[in-house]
């Protein structure tokens, strides 16, 4: 799976993750500063609702 896209190239099937990303980092700050925070207590609801992949 590709994990990095320009926002304008993000496939429709992944757009919900953009919402989750924005909502999580509003609280944490930029991704670089997230290392200064404890592990999140739970996944964002968008992530939690997705089925687990067997390709782990």
Coordinates of C-alpha atoms in Angstrom, one line a residue:
X1 CA 0.0 0.0 0.0
X2 CA 1.2 3.5 -0.8
X3 CA 1.2 5.6 2.4
X4 CA 2.1 9.1 1.1
X5 CA 0.0 11.1 -1.3
X6 CA -0.3 14.7 -2.2
X7 CA -3.6 15.8 -0.8
X8 CA -5.0 16.5 -4.3
X9 CA -4.0 12.9 -5.3
X10 CA -5.6 11.1 -2.3
X11 CA -7.9 8.3 -3.5
X12 CA -11.5 8.6 -2.5
X13 CA -11.2 5.4 -0.6
X14 CA -8.7 7.0 1.8
X15 CA -10.4 10.4 2.3
X16 CA -11.8 9.4 5.7
X17 CA -8.2 9.0 6.9
X18 CA -7.5 12.6 6.1
X19 CA -10.3 13.6 8.4
X20 CA -8.9 11.4 11.2
X21 CA -5.4 12.8 10.7
X22 CA -6.6 16.4 11.0
X23 CA -8.7 15.7 14.1
X24 CA -5.9 13.8 15.9
X25 CA -3.2 16.4 15.1
X26 CA -5.4 19.3 16.1
X27 CA -4.9 18.0 19.7
X28 CA -1.3 16.8 19.3
X29 CA 0.2 19.5 17.1
X30 CA 2.3 18.8 14.1
X31 CA 3.4 15.2 13.5
X32 CA 6.9 16.0 14.5
X33 CA 5.8 17.1 18.0
X34 CA 3.6 14.1 18.6
X35 CA 6.6 12.2 20.0
X36 CA 6.4 14.4 23.1
X37 CA 2.9 13.0 23.8
X38 CA 1.9 9.6 25.4
X39 CA 0.4 6.9 23.2
X40 CA -3.2 7.6 22.3
X41 CA -5.7 5.8 24.5
X42 CA -7.7 4.6 21.5
X43 CA -7.7 4.9 17.7
X44 CA -9.7 7.6 16.0
X45 CA -13.3 6.4 15.3
X46 CA -12.5 6.3 11.5
X47 CA -9.6 4.0 12.1
X48 CA -11.4 1.9 14.7
X49 CA -14.3 1.3 12.3
X50 CA -12.1 -0.2 9.6
X51 CA -11.6 -4.0 9.5
X52 CA -8.2 -5.4 10.5
X53 CA -6.1 -6.5 7.6
X54 CA -4.7 -10.0 7.5
X55 CA -1.6 -8.7 5.7
X56 CA 0.1 -7.4 8.8

